Short mmCIF file of C-alpha atoms and ligand atoms in Angstrom, two decimals:
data_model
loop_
_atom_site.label_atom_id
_atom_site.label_comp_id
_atom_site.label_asym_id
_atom_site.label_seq_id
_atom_site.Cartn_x
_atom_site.Cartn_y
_atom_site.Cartn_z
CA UNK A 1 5.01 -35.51 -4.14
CA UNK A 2 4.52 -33.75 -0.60
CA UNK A 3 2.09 -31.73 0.65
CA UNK A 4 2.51 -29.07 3.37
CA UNK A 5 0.48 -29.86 6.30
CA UNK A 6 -1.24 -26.35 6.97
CA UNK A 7 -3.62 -25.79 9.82
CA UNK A 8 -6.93 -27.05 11.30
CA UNK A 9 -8.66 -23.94 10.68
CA UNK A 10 -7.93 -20.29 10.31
CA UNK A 11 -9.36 -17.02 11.82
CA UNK A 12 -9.11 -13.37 11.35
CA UNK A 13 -6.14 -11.98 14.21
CA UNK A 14 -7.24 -8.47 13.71
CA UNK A 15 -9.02 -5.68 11.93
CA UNK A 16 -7.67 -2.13 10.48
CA UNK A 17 -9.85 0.43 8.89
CA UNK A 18 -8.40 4.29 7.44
CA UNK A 19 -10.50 6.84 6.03
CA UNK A 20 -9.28 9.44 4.35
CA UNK A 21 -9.83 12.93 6.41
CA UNK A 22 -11.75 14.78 4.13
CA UNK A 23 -15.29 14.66 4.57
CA UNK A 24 -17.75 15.74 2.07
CA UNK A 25 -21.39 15.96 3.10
CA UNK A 26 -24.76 15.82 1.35
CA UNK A 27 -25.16 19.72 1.06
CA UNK A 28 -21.87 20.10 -0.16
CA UNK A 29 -23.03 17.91 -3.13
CA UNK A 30 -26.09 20.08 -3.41
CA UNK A 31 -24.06 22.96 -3.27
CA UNK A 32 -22.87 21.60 -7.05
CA UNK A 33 -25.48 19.04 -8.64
CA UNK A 34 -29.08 19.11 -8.31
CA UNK A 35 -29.49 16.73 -5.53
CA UNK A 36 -30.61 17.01 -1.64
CA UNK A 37 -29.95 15.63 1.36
CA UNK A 38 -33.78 14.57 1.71
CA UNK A 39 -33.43 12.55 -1.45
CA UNK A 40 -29.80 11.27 -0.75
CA UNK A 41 -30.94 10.24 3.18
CA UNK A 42 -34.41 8.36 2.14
CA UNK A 43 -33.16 6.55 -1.01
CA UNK A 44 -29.51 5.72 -0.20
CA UNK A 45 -29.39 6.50 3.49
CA UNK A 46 -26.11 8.39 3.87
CA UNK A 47 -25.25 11.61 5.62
CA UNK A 48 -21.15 11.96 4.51
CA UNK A 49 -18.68 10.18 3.07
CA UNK A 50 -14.82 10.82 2.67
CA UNK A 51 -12.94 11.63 -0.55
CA UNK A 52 -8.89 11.50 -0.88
CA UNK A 53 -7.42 14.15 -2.53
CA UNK A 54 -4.89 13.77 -5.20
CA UNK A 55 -2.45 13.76 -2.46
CA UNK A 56 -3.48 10.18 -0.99
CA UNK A 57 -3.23 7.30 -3.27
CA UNK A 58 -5.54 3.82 -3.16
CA UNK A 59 -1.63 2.43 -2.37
CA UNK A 60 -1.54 4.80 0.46
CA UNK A 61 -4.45 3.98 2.04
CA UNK A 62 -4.53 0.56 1.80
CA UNK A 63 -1.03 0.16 3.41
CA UNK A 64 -2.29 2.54 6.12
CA UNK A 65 -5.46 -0.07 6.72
CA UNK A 66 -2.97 -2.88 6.40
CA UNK A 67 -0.48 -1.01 8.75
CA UNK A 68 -3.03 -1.14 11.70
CA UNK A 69 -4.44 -4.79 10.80
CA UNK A 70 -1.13 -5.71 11.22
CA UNK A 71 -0.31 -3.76 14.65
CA UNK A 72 -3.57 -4.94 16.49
CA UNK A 73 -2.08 -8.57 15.36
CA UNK A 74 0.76 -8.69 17.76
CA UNK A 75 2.99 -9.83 14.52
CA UNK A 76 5.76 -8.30 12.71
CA UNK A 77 6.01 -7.72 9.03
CA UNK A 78 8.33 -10.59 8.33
CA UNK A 79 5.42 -12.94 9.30
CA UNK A 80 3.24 -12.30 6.84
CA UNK A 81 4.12 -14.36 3.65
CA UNK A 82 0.54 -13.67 1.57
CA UNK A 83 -0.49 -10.29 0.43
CA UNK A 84 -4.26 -9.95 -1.03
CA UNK A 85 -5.74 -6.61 -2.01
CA UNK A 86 -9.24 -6.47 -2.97
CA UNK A 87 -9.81 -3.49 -5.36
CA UNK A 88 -11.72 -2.51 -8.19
CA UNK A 89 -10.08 0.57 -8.64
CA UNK A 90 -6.64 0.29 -8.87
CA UNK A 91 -4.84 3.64 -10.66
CA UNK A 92 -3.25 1.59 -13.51
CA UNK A 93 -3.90 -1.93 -14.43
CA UNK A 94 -0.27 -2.32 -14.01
CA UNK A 95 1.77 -3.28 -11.48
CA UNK A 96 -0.97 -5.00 -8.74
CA UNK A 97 -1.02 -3.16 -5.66
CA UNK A 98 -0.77 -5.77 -3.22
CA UNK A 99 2.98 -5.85 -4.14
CA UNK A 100 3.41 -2.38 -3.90
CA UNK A 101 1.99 -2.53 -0.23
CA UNK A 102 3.27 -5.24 0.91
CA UNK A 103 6.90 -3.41 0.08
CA UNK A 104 5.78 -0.38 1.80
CA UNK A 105 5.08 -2.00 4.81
CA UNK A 106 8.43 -3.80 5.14
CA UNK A 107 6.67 -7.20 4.40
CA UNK A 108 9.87 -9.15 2.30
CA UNK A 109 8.90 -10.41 -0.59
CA UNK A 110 5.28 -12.58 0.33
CA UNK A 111 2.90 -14.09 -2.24
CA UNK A 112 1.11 -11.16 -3.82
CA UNK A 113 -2.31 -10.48 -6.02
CA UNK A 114 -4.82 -8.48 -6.14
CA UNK A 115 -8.46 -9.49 -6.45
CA UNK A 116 -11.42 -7.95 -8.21
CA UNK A 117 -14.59 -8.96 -7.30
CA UNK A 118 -15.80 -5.33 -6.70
CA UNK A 119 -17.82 -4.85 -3.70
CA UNK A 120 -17.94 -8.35 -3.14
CA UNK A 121 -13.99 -8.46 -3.21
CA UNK A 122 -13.44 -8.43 0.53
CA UNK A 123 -15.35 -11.65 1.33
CA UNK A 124 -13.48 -13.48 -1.85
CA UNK A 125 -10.03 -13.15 -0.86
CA UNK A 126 -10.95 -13.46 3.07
CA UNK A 127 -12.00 -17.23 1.73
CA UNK A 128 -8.81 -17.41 -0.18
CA UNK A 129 -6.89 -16.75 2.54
CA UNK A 130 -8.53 -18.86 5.17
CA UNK A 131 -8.02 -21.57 2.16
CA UNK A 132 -4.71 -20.91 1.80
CA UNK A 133 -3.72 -21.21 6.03
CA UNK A 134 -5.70 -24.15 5.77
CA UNK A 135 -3.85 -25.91 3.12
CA UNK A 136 -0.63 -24.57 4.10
CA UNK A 137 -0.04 -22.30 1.55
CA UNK A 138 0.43 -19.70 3.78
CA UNK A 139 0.65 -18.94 7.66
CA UNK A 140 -0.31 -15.76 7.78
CA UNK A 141 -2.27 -13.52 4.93
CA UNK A 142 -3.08 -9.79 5.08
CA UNK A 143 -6.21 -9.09 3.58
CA UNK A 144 -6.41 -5.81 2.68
CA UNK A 145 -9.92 -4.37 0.60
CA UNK A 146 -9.33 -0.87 -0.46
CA UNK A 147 -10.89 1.44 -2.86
CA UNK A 148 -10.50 5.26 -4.37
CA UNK A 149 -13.49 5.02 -6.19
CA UNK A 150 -13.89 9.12 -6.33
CA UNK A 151 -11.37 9.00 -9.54
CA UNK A 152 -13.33 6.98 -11.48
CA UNK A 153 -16.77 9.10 -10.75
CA UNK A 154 -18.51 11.43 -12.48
CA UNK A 155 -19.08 14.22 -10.12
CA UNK A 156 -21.56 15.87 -12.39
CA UNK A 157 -23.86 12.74 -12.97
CA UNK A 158 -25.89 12.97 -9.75
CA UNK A 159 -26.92 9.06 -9.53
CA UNK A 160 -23.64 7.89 -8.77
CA UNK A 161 -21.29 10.64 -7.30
CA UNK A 162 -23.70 10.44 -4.35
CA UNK A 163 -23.00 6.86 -3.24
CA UNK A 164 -19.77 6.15 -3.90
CA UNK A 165 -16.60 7.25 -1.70
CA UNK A 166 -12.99 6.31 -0.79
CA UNK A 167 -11.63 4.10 2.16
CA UNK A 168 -9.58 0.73 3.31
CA UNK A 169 -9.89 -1.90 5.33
CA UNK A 170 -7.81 -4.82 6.50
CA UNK A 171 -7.42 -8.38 8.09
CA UNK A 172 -4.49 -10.47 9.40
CA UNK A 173 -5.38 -14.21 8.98
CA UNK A 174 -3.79 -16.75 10.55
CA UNK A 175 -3.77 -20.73 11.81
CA UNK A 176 -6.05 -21.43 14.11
CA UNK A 177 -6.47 -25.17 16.37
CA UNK A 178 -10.82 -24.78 15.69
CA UNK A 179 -12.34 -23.30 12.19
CA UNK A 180 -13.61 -18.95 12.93
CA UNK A 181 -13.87 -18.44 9.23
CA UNK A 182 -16.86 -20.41 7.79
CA UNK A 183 -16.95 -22.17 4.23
CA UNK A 184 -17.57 -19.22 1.59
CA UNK A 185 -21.11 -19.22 -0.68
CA UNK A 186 -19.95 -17.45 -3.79
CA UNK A 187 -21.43 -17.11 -6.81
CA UNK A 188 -22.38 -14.49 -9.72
CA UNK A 189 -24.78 -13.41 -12.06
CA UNK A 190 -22.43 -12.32 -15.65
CA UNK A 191 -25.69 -12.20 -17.28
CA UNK A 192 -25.96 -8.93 -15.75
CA UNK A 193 -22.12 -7.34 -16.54
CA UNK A 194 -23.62 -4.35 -18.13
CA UNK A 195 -25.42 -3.14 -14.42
CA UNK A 196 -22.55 -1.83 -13.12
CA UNK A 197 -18.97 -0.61 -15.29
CA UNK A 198 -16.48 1.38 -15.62
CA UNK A 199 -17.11 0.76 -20.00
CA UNK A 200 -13.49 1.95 -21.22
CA UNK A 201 -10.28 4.09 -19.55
CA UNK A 202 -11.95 7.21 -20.74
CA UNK A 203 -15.55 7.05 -19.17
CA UNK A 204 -16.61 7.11 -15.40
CA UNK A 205 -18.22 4.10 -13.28
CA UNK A 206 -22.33 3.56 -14.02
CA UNK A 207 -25.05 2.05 -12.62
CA UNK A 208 -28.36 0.45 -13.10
CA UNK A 209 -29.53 1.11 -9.40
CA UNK A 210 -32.81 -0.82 -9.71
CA UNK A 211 -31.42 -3.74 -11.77
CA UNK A 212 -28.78 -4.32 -8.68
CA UNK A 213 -31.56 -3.37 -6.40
CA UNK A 214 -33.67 -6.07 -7.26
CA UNK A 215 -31.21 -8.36 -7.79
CA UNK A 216 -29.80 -7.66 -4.03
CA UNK A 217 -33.11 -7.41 -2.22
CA UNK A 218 -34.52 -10.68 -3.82
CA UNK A 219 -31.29 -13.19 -4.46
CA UNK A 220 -28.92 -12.68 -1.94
CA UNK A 221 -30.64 -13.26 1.09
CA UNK A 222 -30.28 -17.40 -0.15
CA UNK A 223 -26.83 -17.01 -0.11
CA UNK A 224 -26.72 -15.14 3.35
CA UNK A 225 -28.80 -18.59 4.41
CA UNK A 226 -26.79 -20.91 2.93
CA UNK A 227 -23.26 -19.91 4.08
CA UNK A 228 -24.74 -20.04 7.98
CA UNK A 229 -26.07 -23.51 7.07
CA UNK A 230 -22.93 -24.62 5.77
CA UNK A 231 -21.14 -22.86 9.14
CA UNK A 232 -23.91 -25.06 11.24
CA UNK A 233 -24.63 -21.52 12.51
CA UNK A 234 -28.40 -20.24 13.29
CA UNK A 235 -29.39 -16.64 12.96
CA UNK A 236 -29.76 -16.28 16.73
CA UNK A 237 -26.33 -17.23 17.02
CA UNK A 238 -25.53 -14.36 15.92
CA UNK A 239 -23.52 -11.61 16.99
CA UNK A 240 -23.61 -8.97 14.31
CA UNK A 241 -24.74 -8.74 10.62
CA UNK A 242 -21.85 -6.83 8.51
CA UNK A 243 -23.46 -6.43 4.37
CA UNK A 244 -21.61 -4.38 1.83
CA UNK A 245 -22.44 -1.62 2.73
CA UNK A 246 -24.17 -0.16 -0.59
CA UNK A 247 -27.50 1.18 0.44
CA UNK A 248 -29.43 1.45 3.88
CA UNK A 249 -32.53 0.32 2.49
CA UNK A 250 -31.11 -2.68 0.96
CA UNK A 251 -28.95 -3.22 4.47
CA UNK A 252 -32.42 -3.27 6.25
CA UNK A 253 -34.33 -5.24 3.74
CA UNK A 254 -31.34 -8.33 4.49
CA UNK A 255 -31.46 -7.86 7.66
CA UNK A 256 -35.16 -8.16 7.91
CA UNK A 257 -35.78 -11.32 5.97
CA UNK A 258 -32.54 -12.95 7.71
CA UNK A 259 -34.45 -12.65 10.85
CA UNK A 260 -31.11 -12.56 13.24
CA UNK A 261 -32.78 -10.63 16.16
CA UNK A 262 -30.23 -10.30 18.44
CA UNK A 263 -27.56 -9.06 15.56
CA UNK A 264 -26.10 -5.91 16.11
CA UNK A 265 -26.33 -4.86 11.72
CA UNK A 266 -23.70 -2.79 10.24
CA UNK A 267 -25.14 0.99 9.18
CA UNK A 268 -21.52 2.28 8.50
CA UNK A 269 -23.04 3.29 5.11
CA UNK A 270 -24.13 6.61 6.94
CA UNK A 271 -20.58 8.19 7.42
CA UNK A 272 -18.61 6.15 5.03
CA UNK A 273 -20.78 5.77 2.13
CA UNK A 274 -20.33 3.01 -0.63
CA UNK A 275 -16.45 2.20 -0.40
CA UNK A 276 -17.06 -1.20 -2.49
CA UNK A 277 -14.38 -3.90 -1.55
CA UNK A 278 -13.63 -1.48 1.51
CA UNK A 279 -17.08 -1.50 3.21
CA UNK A 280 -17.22 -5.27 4.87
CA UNK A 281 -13.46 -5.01 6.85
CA UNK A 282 -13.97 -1.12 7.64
CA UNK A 283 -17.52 -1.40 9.23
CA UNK A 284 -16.45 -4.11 11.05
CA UNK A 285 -12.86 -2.35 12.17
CA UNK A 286 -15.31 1.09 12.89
CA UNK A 287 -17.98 -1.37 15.13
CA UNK A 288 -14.96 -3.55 17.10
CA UNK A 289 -13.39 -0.37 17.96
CA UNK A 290 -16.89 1.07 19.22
CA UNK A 291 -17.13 -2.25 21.19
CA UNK A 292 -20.32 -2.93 19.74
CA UNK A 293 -19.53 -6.98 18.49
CA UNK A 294 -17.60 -8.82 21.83
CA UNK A 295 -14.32 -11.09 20.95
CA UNK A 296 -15.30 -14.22 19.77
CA UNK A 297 -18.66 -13.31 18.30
CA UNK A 298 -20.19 -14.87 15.21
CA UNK A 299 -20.59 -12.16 12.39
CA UNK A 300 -21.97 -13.39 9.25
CA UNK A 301 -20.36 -10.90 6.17
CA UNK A 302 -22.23 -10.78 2.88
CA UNK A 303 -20.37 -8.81 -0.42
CA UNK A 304 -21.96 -7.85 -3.61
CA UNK A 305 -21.67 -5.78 -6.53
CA UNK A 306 -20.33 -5.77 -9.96
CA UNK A 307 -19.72 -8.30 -11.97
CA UNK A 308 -22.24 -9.00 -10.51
CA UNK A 309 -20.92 -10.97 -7.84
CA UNK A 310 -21.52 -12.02 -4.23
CA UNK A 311 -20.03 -14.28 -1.34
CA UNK A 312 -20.89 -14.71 2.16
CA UNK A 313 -19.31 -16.45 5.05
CA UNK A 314 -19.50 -16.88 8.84
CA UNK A 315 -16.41 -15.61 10.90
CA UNK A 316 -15.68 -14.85 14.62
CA UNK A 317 -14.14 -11.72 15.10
CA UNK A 318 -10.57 -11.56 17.24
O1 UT7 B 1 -22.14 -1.29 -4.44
C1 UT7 B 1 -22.49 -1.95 -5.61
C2 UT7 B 1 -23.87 -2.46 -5.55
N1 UT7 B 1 -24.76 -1.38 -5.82
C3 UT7 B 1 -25.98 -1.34 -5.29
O2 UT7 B 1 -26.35 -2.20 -4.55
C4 UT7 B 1 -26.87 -0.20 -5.71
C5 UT7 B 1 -28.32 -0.63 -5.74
N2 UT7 B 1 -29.20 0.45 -6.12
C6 UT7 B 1 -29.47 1.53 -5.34
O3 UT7 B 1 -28.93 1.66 -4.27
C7 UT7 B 1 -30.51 2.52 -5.80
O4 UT7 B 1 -31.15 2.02 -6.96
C8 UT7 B 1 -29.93 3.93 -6.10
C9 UT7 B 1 -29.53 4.60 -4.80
C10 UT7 B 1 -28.73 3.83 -7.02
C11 UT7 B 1 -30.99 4.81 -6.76
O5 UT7 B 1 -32.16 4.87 -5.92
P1 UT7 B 1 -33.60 4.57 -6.53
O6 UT7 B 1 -34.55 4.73 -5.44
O7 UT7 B 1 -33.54 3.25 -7.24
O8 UT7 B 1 -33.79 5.77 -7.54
P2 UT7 B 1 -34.02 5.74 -9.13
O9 UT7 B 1 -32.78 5.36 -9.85
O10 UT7 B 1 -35.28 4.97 -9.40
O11 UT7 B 1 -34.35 7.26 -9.42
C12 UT7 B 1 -35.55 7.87 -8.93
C13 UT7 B 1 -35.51 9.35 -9.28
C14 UT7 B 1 -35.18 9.61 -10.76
O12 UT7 B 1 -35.93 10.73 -11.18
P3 UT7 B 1 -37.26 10.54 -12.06
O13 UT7 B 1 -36.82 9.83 -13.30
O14 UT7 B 1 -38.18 9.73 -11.19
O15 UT7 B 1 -37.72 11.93 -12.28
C15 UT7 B 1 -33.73 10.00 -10.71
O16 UT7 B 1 -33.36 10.85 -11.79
O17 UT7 B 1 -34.50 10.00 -8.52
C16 UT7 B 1 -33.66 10.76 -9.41
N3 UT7 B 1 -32.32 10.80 -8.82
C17 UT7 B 1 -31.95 11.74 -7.94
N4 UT7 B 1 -32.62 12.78 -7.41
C18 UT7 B 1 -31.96 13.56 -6.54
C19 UT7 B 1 -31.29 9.97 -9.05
N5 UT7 B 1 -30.23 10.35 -8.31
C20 UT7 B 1 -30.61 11.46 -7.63
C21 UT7 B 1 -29.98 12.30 -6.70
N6 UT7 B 1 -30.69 13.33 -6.19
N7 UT7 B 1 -28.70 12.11 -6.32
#
């Protein structure tokens, strides 16, 4: 038997966000459930998210975040032979999206599959990828995390219509001579299933907030450790901290006890809200496009969420 001979390392070409344009802020929640933007501010920390309308599709938006990854690559569709969409929230169970995209966006015919990891998603199939350039598997994988969570809310129940909102982001991955995607910590906790669901086709998403607060603000910050040990990278080294984005305080409180003082730290949370497998790629897409993390910097990228699940890794941004 052979083996394909697949690359030293592999590293993320380029970055994509899309949001879609409709922008719903705190007081026009209040407007309809009894909630404030006082109490959504100090316990969540955001100020507006966006919402599709029935017009725009999870498919559409994650081939528009795709789209742009693959623009800002320099490639064409025809070189991309693995598709990966990270969703939690796909429309129907069947067929995957990543197929669908990939079709959309002229790509013939690549390797296709979604994954659900929920909000840790994003960071699973980035190490997928990376594993597959490595091994040869692949050449070049777009990574696409993208959710429409807003259909599977209940906008009456105040504790989760709040947090949750719609969005994409992408990644081109490629070869690369020296490793800029780090060896993934990954890891779950089933035990704790029932904290966040979506229980049957007829009911919305829930949440224990404090059960995954806890469980955030006390557990993951090991894992956040452990992938930059296993990168050989030190929290100085680093350029920028990029968390799912799920709640400000819980951003802060990682940030904090990782001690990386010279990190710029991802606060996309504040306009985008909770976007799940969406929030890692289209903070960092939003913060390279502000210029705020330089080419070549050293972002460590920490998921979590349902399941519940997590993985973290060190990459260096194109
Ligand atoms: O992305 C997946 C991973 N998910 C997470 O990481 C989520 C982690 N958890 C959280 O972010 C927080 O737990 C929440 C934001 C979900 C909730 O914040 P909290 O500070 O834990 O609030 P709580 O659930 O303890 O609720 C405190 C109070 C309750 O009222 P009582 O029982 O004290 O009278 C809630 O009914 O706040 C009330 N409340 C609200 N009040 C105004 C809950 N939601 C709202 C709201 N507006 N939207």
């Amino acid at each position: 038997m052979m083996l394909p001979s697949g690359s030293a390392g592999a590293r993320i070409l380029s970055f994509g966000g899309h949001q879609p344009s409709n922008v719903v802020t705190n007081e026009d929640l209040a407007e309809k459930i009894d909630t404030t933007d006082e109490w959504i501010q100090s316990r969540v920390g955001i100020a507006e998210r966006r919402v599709a309308g029935p017009e725009e599709s999870l498919q559409d938006m994650a081939t528009a975040a795709g789209g742009k990854a693959l623009a800002a690559s320099g490639l064409e569709a025809g070189d991309i032979d693995l598709v990966v969409v990270a969703t939690c929230t796909p429309e129907t169970p069947i067929p995957n999206i990543s197929a669908t995209v990939a079709d959309r966006m002229g790509i013939a015919s690549p390797g296709a599959f979604d994954v659900n990891a929920a909000c840790a998603g994003f960071c699973y199939a980035l190490s997928v990828a990376a594993d597959a350039v490595r091994a040869g598997s692949a050449r070049h994988v777009l990574v696409i995390g993208a959710e429409k969570l807003s259909q599977w809310l209940d906008w009456t129940d105040r504790t989760t219509c709040v947090i949750f909102a719609d969005g994409a982001g992408a990644a081109v991955v490629g070869p690369s001579e020296t490793p800029a995607i780090g060896p993934v910590v990954w890891g779950s906790a089933g035990d704790k299933h029932e904290a966040i669901s979506i229980a049957s086709r007829d009911t919305y998403l829930t949440q224990q907030g404090q059960t995954v607060f806890r469980w955030a603000t006390t557990q993951l910050n090991a894992a956040a450790n452990d992938a930059l040990d296993r990168a050989g990278v030190s929290p100085q080294d680093l350029a920028a901290f990029v968390p799912h984005q799920a709640n400000l305080r819980i951003v802060e409180s990682l940030a904090r006890k990782l001690g990386a003082t010279d990190a710029v730290v991802a606060r996309d949370i504040v306009t985008a809200g909770n976007t799940s497998a969406a929030s890692i790629p289209l903070a960092l897409s939003r913060m390279l496009e502000r210029g705020e993390i330089a080419s070549g910097g050293k972002v460590l990228i920490l998921g979590f969420g349902a399941g519940l699940t997590y993985a973290a890794q060190v990459i260096e941004v194109p």
